């Protein structure tokens, strides 16, 4: 896969080319995730609708630049408001802006999941001309984001970060997916395949902690979101154990004209049973961007 120099880092990316006349959609992934978190079938479904898909690894994720020189953050201090992250969500948004520039794209439809949704919000605020339409999936506007308070939740979230070998990392990643998914939607075989796919590309536990520090330190941008004038879709599961549904509702309430699509019974994931409906909603939102003249 190619890389692009962007905002002082190297970002690994992949294109699903929709051909002449297709519009770009930028997919921004979440905490500790990689570009392969966006399933090929999901990307191909968007291509079938006439879009060119760009998916990439955030800094400190997958095959993009590992920021080891920044050290390991004191996550507890940041949670208590007494520390600073090595970089911010705004920095990650500037990475996305620089990637679009490097690819020669004046603007794109932007879709972000979880931490990626936060990055997408900051991208729209900091570089509004870059964003034709906006979609935030399982995201928070920041400010009051809290990690799971139960010991089980904390163990599941941090489990894959500090395991001594690949077998235990896979097992921990499967347990994390079990915690994040609703019971009805959890697919252990799929979770195991996903864990192996991530480990085969790269493993950067310190990088995940640095990304987590950025999430925990992110300010509440709800007031600023009111300034946005673009088609916006918010997608959220009503049983999300990590980022509560109310966080997505806050985003939808803050952005004028935003649509909130609730995934009934879904956790912190987009279950296969609602995948087609989510793709249809993303396509409709992007086409609203086209119809309202959001061409960058």
Short mmCIF file of N, CA and C in Angstrom, two decimals, residues 49-157:
data_model
loop_
_atom_site.label_atom_id
_atom_site.label_comp_id
_atom_site.label_asym_id
_atom_site.label_seq_id
_atom_site.Cartn_x
_atom_site.Cartn_y
_atom_site.Cartn_z
N UNK A 49 -21.74 2.62 -5.27
CA UNK A 49 -22.64 3.78 -5.28
C UNK A 49 -22.02 4.99 -5.96
N UNK A 50 -20.82 4.81 -6.52
CA UNK A 50 -20.21 5.89 -7.30
C UNK A 50 -19.21 6.74 -6.56
N UNK A 51 -18.58 6.18 -5.53
CA UNK A 51 -17.60 6.93 -4.75
C UNK A 51 -16.23 6.25 -4.82
N UNK A 52 -15.18 7.05 -4.66
CA UNK A 52 -13.84 6.54 -4.46
C UNK A 52 -13.54 6.61 -2.96
N UNK A 53 -13.14 5.49 -2.40
CA UNK A 53 -12.93 5.38 -0.95
C UNK A 53 -11.45 5.51 -0.62
N UNK A 54 -11.15 6.33 0.37
CA UNK A 54 -9.80 6.46 0.91
C UNK A 54 -9.85 6.02 2.37
N UNK A 55 -9.15 4.96 2.70
CA UNK A 55 -9.04 4.55 4.10
C UNK A 55 -7.56 4.59 4.48
N UNK A 56 -7.27 4.92 5.74
CA UNK A 56 -5.87 5.10 6.12
C UNK A 56 -5.67 4.78 7.59
N UNK A 57 -4.41 4.56 7.96
CA UNK A 57 -4.01 4.38 9.35
C UNK A 57 -3.70 5.74 9.96
N UNK A 58 -4.30 6.06 11.11
CA UNK A 58 -3.88 7.24 11.86
C UNK A 58 -2.43 7.10 12.29
N UNK A 59 -1.80 8.21 12.60
CA UNK A 59 -0.47 8.14 13.22
C UNK A 59 -0.56 7.23 14.46
N UNK A 60 0.48 6.48 14.72
CA UNK A 60 0.55 5.55 15.84
C UNK A 60 -0.39 4.36 15.67
N UNK A 61 -0.84 4.13 14.44
CA UNK A 61 -1.68 2.97 14.18
C UNK A 61 -1.25 2.26 12.91
N UNK A 62 -1.36 0.94 12.90
CA UNK A 62 -1.07 0.18 11.69
C UNK A 62 0.33 0.43 11.17
N UNK A 63 0.41 0.82 9.91
CA UNK A 63 1.70 1.02 9.24
C UNK A 63 2.06 2.49 9.07
N UNK A 64 1.28 3.39 9.67
CA UNK A 64 1.65 4.81 9.66
C UNK A 64 2.73 5.07 10.71
N UNK A 65 3.24 6.29 10.73
CA UNK A 65 4.34 6.63 11.63
C UNK A 65 4.03 6.29 13.07
N UNK A 66 4.94 5.57 13.70
CA UNK A 66 4.88 5.33 15.14
C UNK A 66 5.63 6.45 15.84
N UNK A 67 4.97 7.06 16.82
CA UNK A 67 5.52 8.26 17.46
C UNK A 67 6.23 7.90 18.76
N UNK A 68 7.11 6.89 18.70
CA UNK A 68 7.77 6.40 19.90
C UNK A 68 8.60 7.44 20.61
N UNK A 69 9.10 8.43 19.86
CA UNK A 69 9.92 9.47 20.48
C UNK A 69 9.13 10.32 21.47
N UNK A 70 7.79 10.23 21.41
CA UNK A 70 6.94 11.02 22.31
C UNK A 70 6.73 10.33 23.65
N UNK A 71 7.21 9.09 23.79
CA UNK A 71 7.13 8.40 25.06
C UNK A 71 5.73 7.86 25.36
N UNK A 72 5.58 7.33 26.58
CA UNK A 72 4.31 6.76 27.03
C UNK A 72 3.59 7.77 27.92
N UNK A 73 2.37 8.14 27.59
CA UNK A 73 1.67 9.17 28.36
C UNK A 73 1.18 8.65 29.72
N UNK A 74 1.00 9.56 30.64
CA UNK A 74 0.41 9.24 31.94
C UNK A 74 -1.11 9.37 31.79
N UNK A 75 -1.74 8.26 31.40
CA UNK A 75 -3.17 8.29 31.11
C UNK A 75 -3.97 8.66 32.34
N UNK A 76 -3.58 8.15 33.51
CA UNK A 76 -4.31 8.46 34.73
C UNK A 76 -4.28 9.96 35.01
N UNK A 77 -3.12 10.58 34.87
CA UNK A 77 -3.00 12.02 35.10
C UNK A 77 -3.89 12.80 34.14
N UNK A 78 -3.94 12.35 32.89
CA UNK A 78 -4.78 13.04 31.91
C UNK A 78 -6.25 12.87 32.28
N UNK A 79 -6.64 11.68 32.72
CA UNK A 79 -8.02 11.45 33.15
C UNK A 79 -8.41 12.37 34.31
N UNK A 80 -7.42 12.67 35.16
CA UNK A 80 -7.67 13.53 36.32
C UNK A 80 -7.49 15.01 35.99
N UNK A 81 -7.15 15.32 34.75
CA UNK A 81 -6.99 16.71 34.34
C UNK A 81 -5.66 17.31 34.69
N UNK A 82 -4.67 16.44 35.00
CA UNK A 82 -3.36 16.94 35.43
C UNK A 82 -2.23 16.63 34.46
N UNK A 83 -2.57 16.22 33.25
CA UNK A 83 -1.52 15.87 32.30
C UNK A 83 -1.85 16.35 30.91
N UNK A 84 -0.86 16.26 30.03
CA UNK A 84 -1.02 16.69 28.65
C UNK A 84 -0.77 15.50 27.72
N UNK A 85 -1.57 15.35 26.68
CA UNK A 85 -1.33 14.26 25.73
C UNK A 85 -0.13 14.58 24.84
N UNK A 86 0.52 13.56 24.29
CA UNK A 86 1.64 13.80 23.38
C UNK A 86 1.22 14.54 22.11
N UNK A 87 -0.02 14.35 21.69
CA UNK A 87 -0.63 15.08 20.57
C UNK A 87 -2.13 15.09 20.81
N UNK A 88 -2.84 15.83 20.00
CA UNK A 88 -4.25 16.06 20.25
C UNK A 88 -5.12 15.53 19.11
N UNK A 89 -6.42 15.50 19.35
CA UNK A 89 -7.37 15.16 18.29
C UNK A 89 -7.26 16.18 17.16
N UNK A 90 -7.00 17.44 17.49
CA UNK A 90 -6.80 18.45 16.45
C UNK A 90 -5.60 18.12 15.57
N UNK A 91 -4.53 17.58 16.16
CA UNK A 91 -3.37 17.16 15.36
C UNK A 91 -3.76 16.04 14.39
N UNK A 92 -4.58 15.10 14.86
CA UNK A 92 -5.02 14.02 13.99
C UNK A 92 -5.91 14.55 12.87
N UNK A 93 -6.71 15.57 13.18
CA UNK A 93 -7.53 16.21 12.13
C UNK A 93 -6.64 16.90 11.10
N UNK A 94 -5.58 17.53 11.56
CA UNK A 94 -4.65 18.17 10.63
C UNK A 94 -3.92 17.12 9.78
N UNK A 95 -3.69 15.93 10.34
CA UNK A 95 -3.14 14.83 9.54
C UNK A 95 -4.08 14.50 8.38
N UNK A 96 -5.37 14.39 8.70
CA UNK A 96 -6.36 14.05 7.67
C UNK A 96 -6.41 15.13 6.59
N UNK A 97 -6.39 16.37 7.00
CA UNK A 97 -6.37 17.48 6.04
C UNK A 97 -5.14 17.39 5.14
N UNK A 98 -3.99 17.13 5.73
CA UNK A 98 -2.75 17.04 4.96
C UNK A 98 -2.77 15.83 4.02
N UNK A 99 -3.40 14.73 4.44
CA UNK A 99 -3.51 13.57 3.56
C UNK A 99 -4.34 13.91 2.32
N UNK A 100 -5.46 14.59 2.51
CA UNK A 100 -6.28 14.99 1.37
C UNK A 100 -5.47 15.90 0.43
N UNK A 101 -4.71 16.82 1.01
CA UNK A 101 -3.86 17.67 0.17
C UNK A 101 -2.85 16.85 -0.61
N UNK A 102 -2.22 15.88 0.08
CA UNK A 102 -1.20 15.07 -0.57
C UNK A 102 -1.78 14.24 -1.72
N UNK A 103 -3.05 13.87 -1.60
CA UNK A 103 -3.71 13.09 -2.64
C UNK A 103 -4.32 13.96 -3.72
N UNK A 104 -4.16 15.28 -3.60
CA UNK A 104 -4.69 16.20 -4.59
C UNK A 104 -6.20 16.35 -4.53
N UNK A 105 -6.79 16.13 -3.36
CA UNK A 105 -8.25 16.21 -3.20
C UNK A 105 -8.61 17.51 -2.49
N UNK A 106 -9.35 18.36 -3.18
CA UNK A 106 -9.75 19.63 -2.59
C UNK A 106 -10.72 19.42 -1.44
N UNK A 107 -11.57 18.40 -1.54
CA UNK A 107 -12.56 18.14 -0.51
C UNK A 107 -13.02 16.69 -0.64
N UNK A 108 -13.63 16.18 0.44
CA UNK A 108 -14.13 14.80 0.44
C UNK A 108 -15.31 14.71 1.39
N UNK A 109 -16.13 13.71 1.17
CA UNK A 109 -17.10 13.31 2.18
C UNK A 109 -16.30 12.60 3.27
N UNK A 110 -16.60 12.87 4.53
CA UNK A 110 -15.77 12.39 5.63
C UNK A 110 -16.62 11.54 6.57
N UNK A 111 -16.14 10.34 6.86
CA UNK A 111 -16.81 9.41 7.76
C UNK A 111 -15.80 8.97 8.81
N UNK A 112 -16.13 9.16 10.09
CA UNK A 112 -15.24 8.75 11.16
C UNK A 112 -15.96 7.88 12.16
N UNK A 113 -15.27 6.86 12.68
CA UNK A 113 -15.84 5.95 13.66
C UNK A 113 -15.12 6.08 14.99
N UNK A 114 -15.88 6.22 16.07
CA UNK A 114 -15.35 6.30 17.43
C UNK A 114 -14.36 7.46 17.54
N UNK A 115 -13.09 7.22 17.89
CA UNK A 115 -12.11 8.30 17.89
C UNK A 115 -12.07 8.99 16.53
N UNK A 116 -12.22 8.20 15.46
CA UNK A 116 -12.23 8.78 14.13
C UNK A 116 -13.37 9.74 13.91
N UNK A 117 -14.50 9.51 14.60
CA UNK A 117 -15.60 10.46 14.54
C UNK A 117 -15.25 11.78 15.18
N UNK A 118 -14.51 11.71 16.29
CA UNK A 118 -14.04 12.94 16.93
C UNK A 118 -13.08 13.68 15.99
N UNK A 119 -12.19 12.93 15.34
CA UNK A 119 -11.26 13.54 14.39
C UNK A 119 -12.03 14.20 13.25
N UNK A 120 -13.08 13.53 12.77
CA UNK A 120 -13.88 14.09 11.68
C UNK A 120 -14.54 15.41 12.09
N UNK A 121 -15.04 15.49 13.33
CA UNK A 121 -15.64 16.73 13.81
C UNK A 121 -14.61 17.86 13.82
N UNK A 122 -13.42 17.57 14.31
CA UNK A 122 -12.37 18.59 14.36
C UNK A 122 -11.92 18.98 12.96
N UNK A 123 -11.89 18.00 12.04
CA UNK A 123 -11.54 18.32 10.66
C UNK A 123 -12.55 19.29 10.06
N UNK A 124 -13.84 19.06 10.30
CA UNK A 124 -14.87 19.95 9.76
C UNK A 124 -14.78 21.35 10.37
N UNK A 125 -14.40 21.42 11.65
CA UNK A 125 -14.28 22.72 12.30
C UNK A 125 -13.02 23.47 11.88
N UNK A 126 -11.92 22.76 11.73
CA UNK A 126 -10.64 23.40 11.46
C UNK A 126 -10.42 23.65 9.96
N UNK A 127 -11.01 22.78 9.13
CA UNK A 127 -10.79 22.86 7.68
C UNK A 127 -12.13 22.65 6.97
N UNK A 128 -13.08 23.54 7.18
CA UNK A 128 -14.44 23.30 6.68
C UNK A 128 -14.53 23.12 5.17
N UNK A 129 -13.66 23.77 4.42
CA UNK A 129 -13.73 23.63 2.96
C UNK A 129 -13.34 22.23 2.49
N UNK A 130 -12.70 21.46 3.35
CA UNK A 130 -12.29 20.10 2.99
C UNK A 130 -13.44 19.11 3.05
N UNK A 131 -14.53 19.46 3.76
CA UNK A 131 -15.55 18.47 4.11
C UNK A 131 -16.84 18.74 3.36
N UNK A 132 -17.19 17.86 2.45
CA UNK A 132 -18.42 18.02 1.67
C UNK A 132 -19.64 17.56 2.48
N UNK A 133 -19.48 16.47 3.18
CA UNK A 133 -20.51 15.99 4.11
C UNK A 133 -19.79 15.29 5.24
N UNK A 134 -20.48 15.13 6.36
CA UNK A 134 -19.86 14.63 7.58
C UNK A 134 -20.69 13.51 8.17
N UNK A 135 -20.04 12.44 8.59
CA UNK A 135 -20.73 11.37 9.31
C UNK A 135 -19.88 10.95 10.50
N UNK A 136 -20.50 10.93 11.67
CA UNK A 136 -19.83 10.54 12.92
C UNK A 136 -20.51 9.29 13.46
N UNK A 137 -19.77 8.20 13.54
CA UNK A 137 -20.30 6.92 13.98
C UNK A 137 -19.75 6.59 15.36
N UNK A 138 -20.63 6.38 16.32
CA UNK A 138 -20.23 5.97 17.69
C UNK A 138 -19.25 6.97 18.31
N UNK A 139 -19.48 8.26 18.09
CA UNK A 139 -18.51 9.29 18.47
C UNK A 139 -19.03 10.17 19.59
N UNK A 140 -18.13 10.96 20.13
CA UNK A 140 -18.44 11.94 21.18
C UNK A 140 -17.92 13.31 20.75
N UNK A 141 -18.60 14.39 21.15
CA UNK A 141 -18.04 15.72 20.90
C UNK A 141 -16.92 16.08 21.86
N UNK A 142 -16.62 15.18 22.80
CA UNK A 142 -15.52 15.42 23.72
C UNK A 142 -15.94 16.12 24.99
N UNK A 143 -14.97 16.29 25.86
CA UNK A 143 -15.21 17.05 27.08
C UNK A 143 -15.61 16.23 28.28
N UNK A 144 -16.55 15.31 28.09
CA UNK A 144 -16.97 14.51 29.24
C UNK A 144 -16.86 13.02 28.94
N UNK A 145 -16.03 12.68 27.94
CA UNK A 145 -15.85 11.27 27.63
C UNK A 145 -15.20 10.56 28.81
N UNK A 146 -15.76 9.43 29.18
CA UNK A 146 -15.23 8.66 30.30
C UNK A 146 -14.96 7.23 29.86
N UNK A 147 -13.85 6.67 30.32
CA UNK A 147 -13.62 5.26 30.08
C UNK A 147 -14.61 4.44 30.91
N UNK A 148 -14.84 3.16 30.54
CA UNK A 148 -15.76 2.34 31.32
C UNK A 148 -15.35 2.30 32.79
N UNK A 149 -16.34 2.39 33.65
CA UNK A 149 -16.05 2.47 35.08
C UNK A 149 -15.94 1.09 35.73
N UNK A 150 -16.48 0.04 35.12
CA UNK A 150 -16.44 -1.28 35.73
C UNK A 150 -15.05 -1.90 35.53
N UNK A 151 -14.61 -2.73 36.47
CA UNK A 151 -13.32 -3.42 36.28
C UNK A 151 -13.31 -4.25 35.01
N UNK A 152 -14.46 -4.87 34.67
CA UNK A 152 -14.53 -5.67 33.46
C UNK A 152 -14.33 -4.81 32.21
N UNK A 153 -14.95 -3.62 32.23
CA UNK A 153 -14.82 -2.72 31.09
C UNK A 153 -13.41 -2.22 30.92
N UNK A 154 -12.78 -1.82 32.02
CA UNK A 154 -11.41 -1.33 31.95
C UNK A 154 -10.46 -2.44 31.49
N UNK A 155 -10.68 -3.64 32.01
CA UNK A 155 -9.83 -4.77 31.63
C UNK A 155 -9.97 -5.08 30.15
N UNK A 156 -11.22 -5.02 29.65
CA UNK A 156 -11.45 -5.31 28.23
C UNK A 156 -10.81 -4.26 27.34
N UNK A 157 -10.93 -2.99 27.73
CA UNK A 157 -10.41 -1.91 26.90
C UNK A 157 -8.90 -1.93 26.84
#
